[in-house]
């Protein structure tokens, strides 16, 4: 494991939104890496910086947001140093992205085929016929029946699952090295969800892609990812291989997340929740961002951000009081 | 075929993917008034396109004046004056000397007319049409050009004639050419300008947006008619660059198009800017970016097709108002210059005789009304057809 080279390596990434009320750091010194063929799940509640992180990797953070620090290395090359035109070539060809709601992520007035073609033609020197062939091939690869016919369909003519498959076909049409999936199954019903996840795993193996899988569904995470990164308030709380994280959560936030899941076969009147709410952008505690909601909070948590400590070779946690709460 | 198999077939045909334009067409055809509008517009456009052919077939000419046939009622005949007849015969004889001599000899030889050979043809032309035809029947071969000339002397005017004896029917047809032509051309050009300015402003935002939109606001706040009158007074032949493009015969048409464009692109620009502002926040634009699309691809390939629907609607409605603009300016004597016919300048002359010769006012007015209403219905139909919410799947 140690001698492998990570496909995507993010180091000390920092993104800041320059709001009228003052700058707000949405991501504060985030570091992670994804190896070829590996899936990194990123979990966290709304507003914790998951989506900002993936847009930062794409360098598509709109005004007033900016990447204010860190490095994003793709195969050792720092993407942040690339000129805009070269970055445009990277997007779609080397890093692709899939969105939550395929209906809004596909252009309603272009056919599925046109949209995939465009993608292929944009990044590769192929003729229109070849692009069409490739598109149909991709459509059948993602399990769309009678791809020749679907090629000429508009997004609204397909079902939700089909649309997401088409979206995946589009993202993968240039065989990217990194795929960022931003809650790709949230808008789908459970059976379709399972099919799409399975498809993900098959395609990942086939193309040996590094996948960054963003979700707030722990069930989905346990299904697809090799390692999990738990985020809160723009920072890493805990990162560990999936099995280990689920069996042995160290950070109080992770533990609380695990506890607030409904458990199969148990009848409980109410689900457990995490006390309190996420603070407003400018009201995060100076120290640990979770301090105001943490059951184990002490004075130092309020004042000094916790250091990242190693629990086991691949398991890190940022907390003064790691360990399972009894 | 029983009901079940029919249902099955219906289901099968529904399951097959329908192209977008087909769905829009189906939706559009449900709007009966819009379909009627399209039929009327198509009829007028065909009429305008084949104006020359109609003129040739009917023998009516839009500019030919006839002093002895002024203010004729609809469904009447006109006869040209004797001096005009004589000049026409003289011209014909000069052009076809041999045939004329033969014809003259035959008429006098058979003793059909008791005049000298030189006067025979003049006499024939001046006598009432029926009598002339009687004489010509007894001649073996009458040259077709002579017959043509004789029939030109007497014209049927379905819509009567105007103050200088020009046929109203053919002038309405030629007027359609000018009015609809100017309407469509100026709307299309205005739409292109509006599309460009609106999309630049909407897509880039910031100071570009402010600059372009303030320009739009400024133009919108100008009092239209006075400014138009001033611009209409400009002699294009004296404008340095434009003069090269302006043919002498079409100057007033080109000026019309330019003026109408200048004052009608703003609504399109605002519409386009508005839709692009909302479209660019949509996720598929972000998705296109993540797939490496550059600005121009996003504008032309992803934004434009989404704007085309609402734009098409405003374009159709715009043609109607352009036609009214043109009519208004021509009515004021600032638009299309006589003798070229346009529905607007036909009204100008008619206003003086509005009580005496009502049809001269009603006919061009009716044409304008029909066309504008048709375009508006068509726009209305398009609006409901391209609105995705109204498409029944």
CSV table of N, CA and C in Angstrom, one decimal, chain B residues 175-252:
chain,number,residue,atom,x,y,z
B,175,UNK,N,-47.5,45.5,-51.8
B,175,UNK,CA,-47.4,46.0,-50.4
B,175,UNK,C,-47.1,44.9,-49.4
B,176,UNK,N,-47.7,43.8,-49.6
B,176,UNK,CA,-47.4,42.6,-48.7
B,176,UNK,C,-45.9,42.3,-48.8
B,177,UNK,N,-45.4,42.3,-50.0
B,177,UNK,CA,-44.0,42.0,-50.1
B,177,UNK,C,-43.1,43.0,-49.3
B,178,UNK,N,-43.4,44.3,-49.4
B,178,UNK,CA,-42.7,45.2,-48.6
B,178,UNK,C,-42.9,45.1,-47.1
B,179,UNK,N,-44.2,45.1,-46.7
B,179,UNK,CA,-44.6,45.2,-45.3
B,179,UNK,C,-44.1,43.9,-44.6
B,180,UNK,N,-44.5,42.7,-45.1
B,180,UNK,CA,-44.1,41.5,-44.4
B,180,UNK,C,-42.5,41.3,-44.5
B,181,UNK,N,-42.0,41.7,-45.7
B,181,UNK,CA,-40.5,41.6,-45.8
B,181,UNK,C,-39.8,42.4,-44.8
B,182,UNK,N,-40.2,43.7,-44.7
B,182,UNK,CA,-39.6,44.6,-43.7
B,182,UNK,C,-39.8,44.0,-42.3
B,183,UNK,N,-41.0,43.6,-42.0
B,183,UNK,CA,-41.4,43.1,-40.7
B,183,UNK,C,-40.5,41.9,-40.3
B,184,UNK,N,-40.4,40.9,-41.2
B,184,UNK,CA,-39.6,39.7,-40.8
B,184,UNK,C,-38.1,40.1,-40.7
B,185,UNK,N,-37.6,40.8,-41.8
B,185,UNK,CA,-36.2,41.1,-41.8
B,185,UNK,C,-35.7,41.9,-40.6
B,186,UNK,N,-36.5,42.9,-40.3
B,186,UNK,CA,-36.1,43.8,-39.2
B,186,UNK,C,-36.2,43.0,-37.8
B,187,UNK,N,-37.2,42.1,-37.7
B,187,UNK,CA,-37.3,41.4,-36.5
B,187,UNK,C,-36.2,40.4,-36.3
B,188,UNK,N,-35.8,39.7,-37.4
B,188,UNK,CA,-34.7,38.8,-37.4
B,188,UNK,C,-33.4,39.5,-37.0
B,189,UNK,N,-33.1,40.6,-37.7
B,189,UNK,CA,-31.9,41.3,-37.3
B,189,UNK,C,-31.9,41.8,-35.9
B,190,UNK,N,-33.0,42.3,-35.5
B,190,UNK,CA,-33.2,42.8,-34.1
B,190,UNK,C,-33.0,41.7,-33.1
B,191,UNK,N,-33.5,40.5,-33.5
B,191,UNK,CA,-33.4,39.4,-32.6
B,191,UNK,C,-31.9,39.0,-32.4
B,192,UNK,N,-31.2,39.0,-33.6
B,192,UNK,CA,-29.8,38.6,-33.5
B,192,UNK,C,-29.0,39.6,-32.6
B,193,UNK,N,-29.3,40.9,-32.8
B,193,UNK,CA,-28.6,41.9,-32.0
B,193,UNK,C,-28.9,41.6,-30.5
B,194,UNK,N,-30.2,41.5,-30.3
B,194,UNK,CA,-30.7,41.3,-28.9
B,194,UNK,C,-30.1,40.0,-28.3
B,195,UNK,N,-30.0,39.0,-29.1
B,195,UNK,CA,-29.5,37.7,-28.6
B,195,UNK,C,-28.0,37.9,-28.2
B,196,UNK,N,-27.3,38.6,-29.0
B,196,UNK,CA,-25.8,38.8,-28.7
B,196,UNK,C,-25.7,39.6,-27.5
B,197,UNK,N,-26.3,40.7,-27.4
B,197,UNK,CA,-26.2,41.7,-26.3
B,197,UNK,C,-26.7,41.0,-25.0
B,198,UNK,N,-27.9,40.4,-25.1
B,198,UNK,CA,-28.5,39.8,-24.0
B,198,UNK,C,-27.7,38.7,-23.4
B,199,UNK,N,-27.1,37.9,-24.3
B,199,UNK,CA,-26.3,36.7,-23.7
B,199,UNK,C,-25.0,37.2,-23.2
B,200,UNK,N,-24.4,38.2,-23.8
B,200,UNK,CA,-23.1,38.7,-23.2
B,200,UNK,C,-23.4,39.2,-21.8
B,201,UNK,N,-24.4,40.1,-21.7
B,201,UNK,CA,-24.7,40.7,-20.5
B,201,UNK,C,-25.1,39.6,-19.4
B,202,UNK,N,-25.9,38.7,-19.8
B,202,UNK,CA,-26.4,37.7,-18.8
B,202,UNK,C,-25.3,36.7,-18.4
B,203,UNK,N,-24.4,36.3,-19.4
B,203,UNK,CA,-23.4,35.3,-19.1
B,203,UNK,C,-22.3,35.9,-18.3
B,204,UNK,N,-21.8,37.0,-18.7
B,204,UNK,CA,-20.6,37.5,-18.0
B,204,UNK,C,-20.9,38.4,-16.8
B,205,UNK,N,-22.1,39.0,-16.8
B,205,UNK,CA,-22.4,39.8,-15.6
B,205,UNK,C,-21.4,40.9,-15.4
B,206,UNK,N,-21.4,41.4,-14.1
B,206,UNK,CA,-20.4,42.4,-13.8
B,206,UNK,C,-20.6,43.7,-14.6
B,207,UNK,N,-19.4,44.3,-14.9
B,207,UNK,CA,-19.5,45.6,-15.6
B,207,UNK,C,-20.1,45.5,-17.0
B,208,UNK,N,-19.8,44.4,-17.7
B,208,UNK,CA,-20.4,44.2,-19.1
B,208,UNK,C,-21.9,44.3,-19.0
B,209,UNK,N,-22.4,43.6,-18.0
B,209,UNK,CA,-23.9,43.5,-17.8
B,209,UNK,C,-24.4,45.0,-17.6
B,210,UNK,N,-23.7,45.7,-16.6
B,210,UNK,CA,-24.2,47.0,-16.3
B,210,UNK,C,-24.2,47.9,-17.6
B,211,UNK,N,-23.1,47.8,-18.3
B,211,UNK,CA,-22.9,48.7,-19.4
B,211,UNK,C,-24.0,48.4,-20.5
B,212,UNK,N,-24.1,47.2,-20.8
B,212,UNK,CA,-25.1,46.8,-21.9
B,212,UNK,C,-26.5,47.1,-21.5
B,213,UNK,N,-26.8,46.8,-20.2
B,213,UNK,CA,-28.2,47.0,-19.8
B,213,UNK,C,-28.5,48.5,-19.7
B,214,UNK,N,-27.6,49.3,-19.3
B,214,UNK,CA,-27.9,50.7,-19.2
B,214,UNK,C,-28.1,51.3,-20.6
B,215,UNK,N,-27.3,50.7,-21.5
B,215,UNK,CA,-27.5,51.1,-22.9
B,215,UNK,C,-29.0,50.8,-23.4
B,216,UNK,N,-29.4,49.6,-23.0
B,216,UNK,CA,-30.7,49.1,-23.3
B,216,UNK,C,-31.7,50.0,-22.7
B,217,UNK,N,-31.6,50.3,-21.4
B,217,UNK,CA,-32.5,51.2,-20.7
B,217,UNK,C,-32.6,52.5,-21.4
B,218,UNK,N,-31.4,53.0,-21.7
B,218,UNK,CA,-31.3,54.4,-22.3
B,218,UNK,C,-32.2,54.4,-23.6
B,219,UNK,N,-31.9,53.4,-24.5
B,219,UNK,CA,-32.7,53.4,-25.7
B,219,UNK,C,-34.2,53.2,-25.5
B,220,UNK,N,-34.5,52.4,-24.5
B,220,UNK,CA,-35.9,52.2,-24.2
B,220,UNK,C,-36.6,53.4,-23.8
B,221,UNK,N,-35.8,54.3,-23.1
B,221,UNK,CA,-36.5,55.5,-22.6
B,221,UNK,C,-36.6,56.6,-23.6
B,222,UNK,N,-36.0,56.4,-24.8
B,222,UNK,CA,-36.2,57.5,-25.8
B,222,UNK,C,-37.6,57.5,-26.3
B,223,UNK,N,-38.1,58.8,-26.5
B,223,UNK,CA,-39.5,58.9,-27.1
B,223,UNK,C,-39.4,58.4,-28.6
B,224,UNK,N,-40.1,57.3,-28.9
B,224,UNK,CA,-39.9,56.6,-30.1
B,224,UNK,C,-40.1,57.4,-31.4
B,225,UNK,N,-41.4,57.9,-31.5
B,225,UNK,CA,-41.8,58.5,-32.8
B,225,UNK,C,-40.9,59.7,-33.2
B,226,UNK,N,-40.6,60.7,-32.3
B,226,UNK,CA,-39.7,61.8,-32.7
B,226,UNK,C,-38.4,61.3,-33.2
B,227,UNK,N,-37.8,60.4,-32.4
B,227,UNK,CA,-36.4,59.9,-32.8
B,227,UNK,C,-36.5,59.2,-34.2
B,228,UNK,N,-37.5,58.4,-34.3
B,228,UNK,CA,-37.7,57.7,-35.6
B,228,UNK,C,-37.8,58.7,-36.8
B,229,UNK,N,-38.6,59.8,-36.5
B,229,UNK,CA,-38.8,60.8,-37.5
B,229,UNK,C,-37.5,61.4,-37.9
B,230,UNK,N,-36.7,61.7,-36.9
B,230,UNK,CA,-35.4,62.3,-37.2
B,230,UNK,C,-34.5,61.4,-38.0
B,231,UNK,N,-34.4,60.1,-37.5
B,231,UNK,CA,-33.6,59.2,-38.2
B,231,UNK,C,-34.1,58.9,-39.6
B,232,UNK,N,-35.4,58.9,-39.8
B,232,UNK,CA,-36.0,58.6,-41.1
B,232,UNK,C,-35.6,59.7,-42.1
B,233,UNK,N,-35.3,60.9,-41.6
B,233,UNK,CA,-35.0,62.0,-42.4
B,233,UNK,C,-33.5,61.9,-43.0
B,234,UNK,N,-32.7,61.0,-42.4
B,234,UNK,CA,-31.3,60.9,-42.8
B,234,UNK,C,-31.3,60.4,-44.2
B,235,UNK,N,-30.5,61.0,-45.0
B,235,UNK,CA,-30.3,60.5,-46.4
B,235,UNK,C,-29.1,59.4,-46.4
B,236,UNK,N,-29.5,58.2,-46.6
B,236,UNK,CA,-28.5,57.1,-46.5
B,236,UNK,C,-27.4,57.3,-47.5
B,237,UNK,N,-27.7,57.9,-48.7
B,237,UNK,CA,-26.7,58.0,-49.7
B,237,UNK,C,-25.5,58.9,-49.3
B,238,UNK,N,-25.8,59.7,-48.2
B,238,UNK,CA,-24.8,60.6,-47.8
B,238,UNK,C,-24.0,60.1,-46.6
B,239,UNK,N,-24.5,58.9,-46.1
B,239,UNK,CA,-23.7,58.3,-45.0
B,239,UNK,C,-22.5,57.5,-45.6
B,240,UNK,N,-21.3,57.8,-45.1
B,240,UNK,CA,-20.1,57.3,-45.8
B,240,UNK,C,-20.1,55.8,-46.1
B,241,UNK,N,-20.2,55.0,-45.0
B,241,UNK,CA,-20.0,53.5,-45.3
B,241,UNK,C,-21.3,52.9,-45.8
B,242,UNK,N,-22.4,53.3,-45.3
B,242,UNK,CA,-23.7,52.7,-45.7
B,242,UNK,C,-24.0,52.9,-47.1
B,243,UNK,N,-23.6,54.0,-47.7
B,243,UNK,CA,-24.0,54.4,-49.1
B,243,UNK,C,-23.6,53.3,-50.0
B,244,UNK,N,-22.5,52.6,-49.8
B,244,UNK,CA,-22.0,51.5,-50.7
B,244,UNK,C,-23.0,50.3,-50.7
B,245,UNK,N,-23.7,50.1,-49.5
B,245,UNK,CA,-24.5,49.0,-49.5
B,245,UNK,C,-25.9,49.2,-50.0
B,246,UNK,N,-26.2,50.5,-50.0
B,246,UNK,CA,-27.6,50.9,-50.3
B,246,UNK,C,-27.8,51.0,-51.8
B,247,UNK,N,-28.6,50.1,-52.4
B,247,UNK,CA,-29.0,50.3,-53.8
B,247,UNK,C,-30.1,51.4,-53.8
B,248,UNK,N,-30.1,52.2,-55.0
B,248,UNK,CA,-31.0,53.3,-55.0
B,248,UNK,C,-32.4,53.0,-54.8
B,249,UNK,N,-32.9,51.8,-55.4
B,249,UNK,CA,-34.3,51.5,-55.4
B,249,UNK,C,-34.8,51.0,-54.0
B,250,UNK,N,-33.8,50.5,-53.2
B,250,UNK,CA,-34.3,49.9,-52.0
B,250,UNK,C,-33.9,50.7,-50.8
B,251,UNK,N,-33.5,51.9,-51.0
B,251,UNK,CA,-33.0,52.7,-49.9
B,251,UNK,C,-34.0,52.8,-48.8
B,252,UNK,N,-35.3,53.1,-49.2
B,252,UNK,CA,-36.2,53.4,-48.1
B,252,UNK,C,-36.5,52.1,-47.3
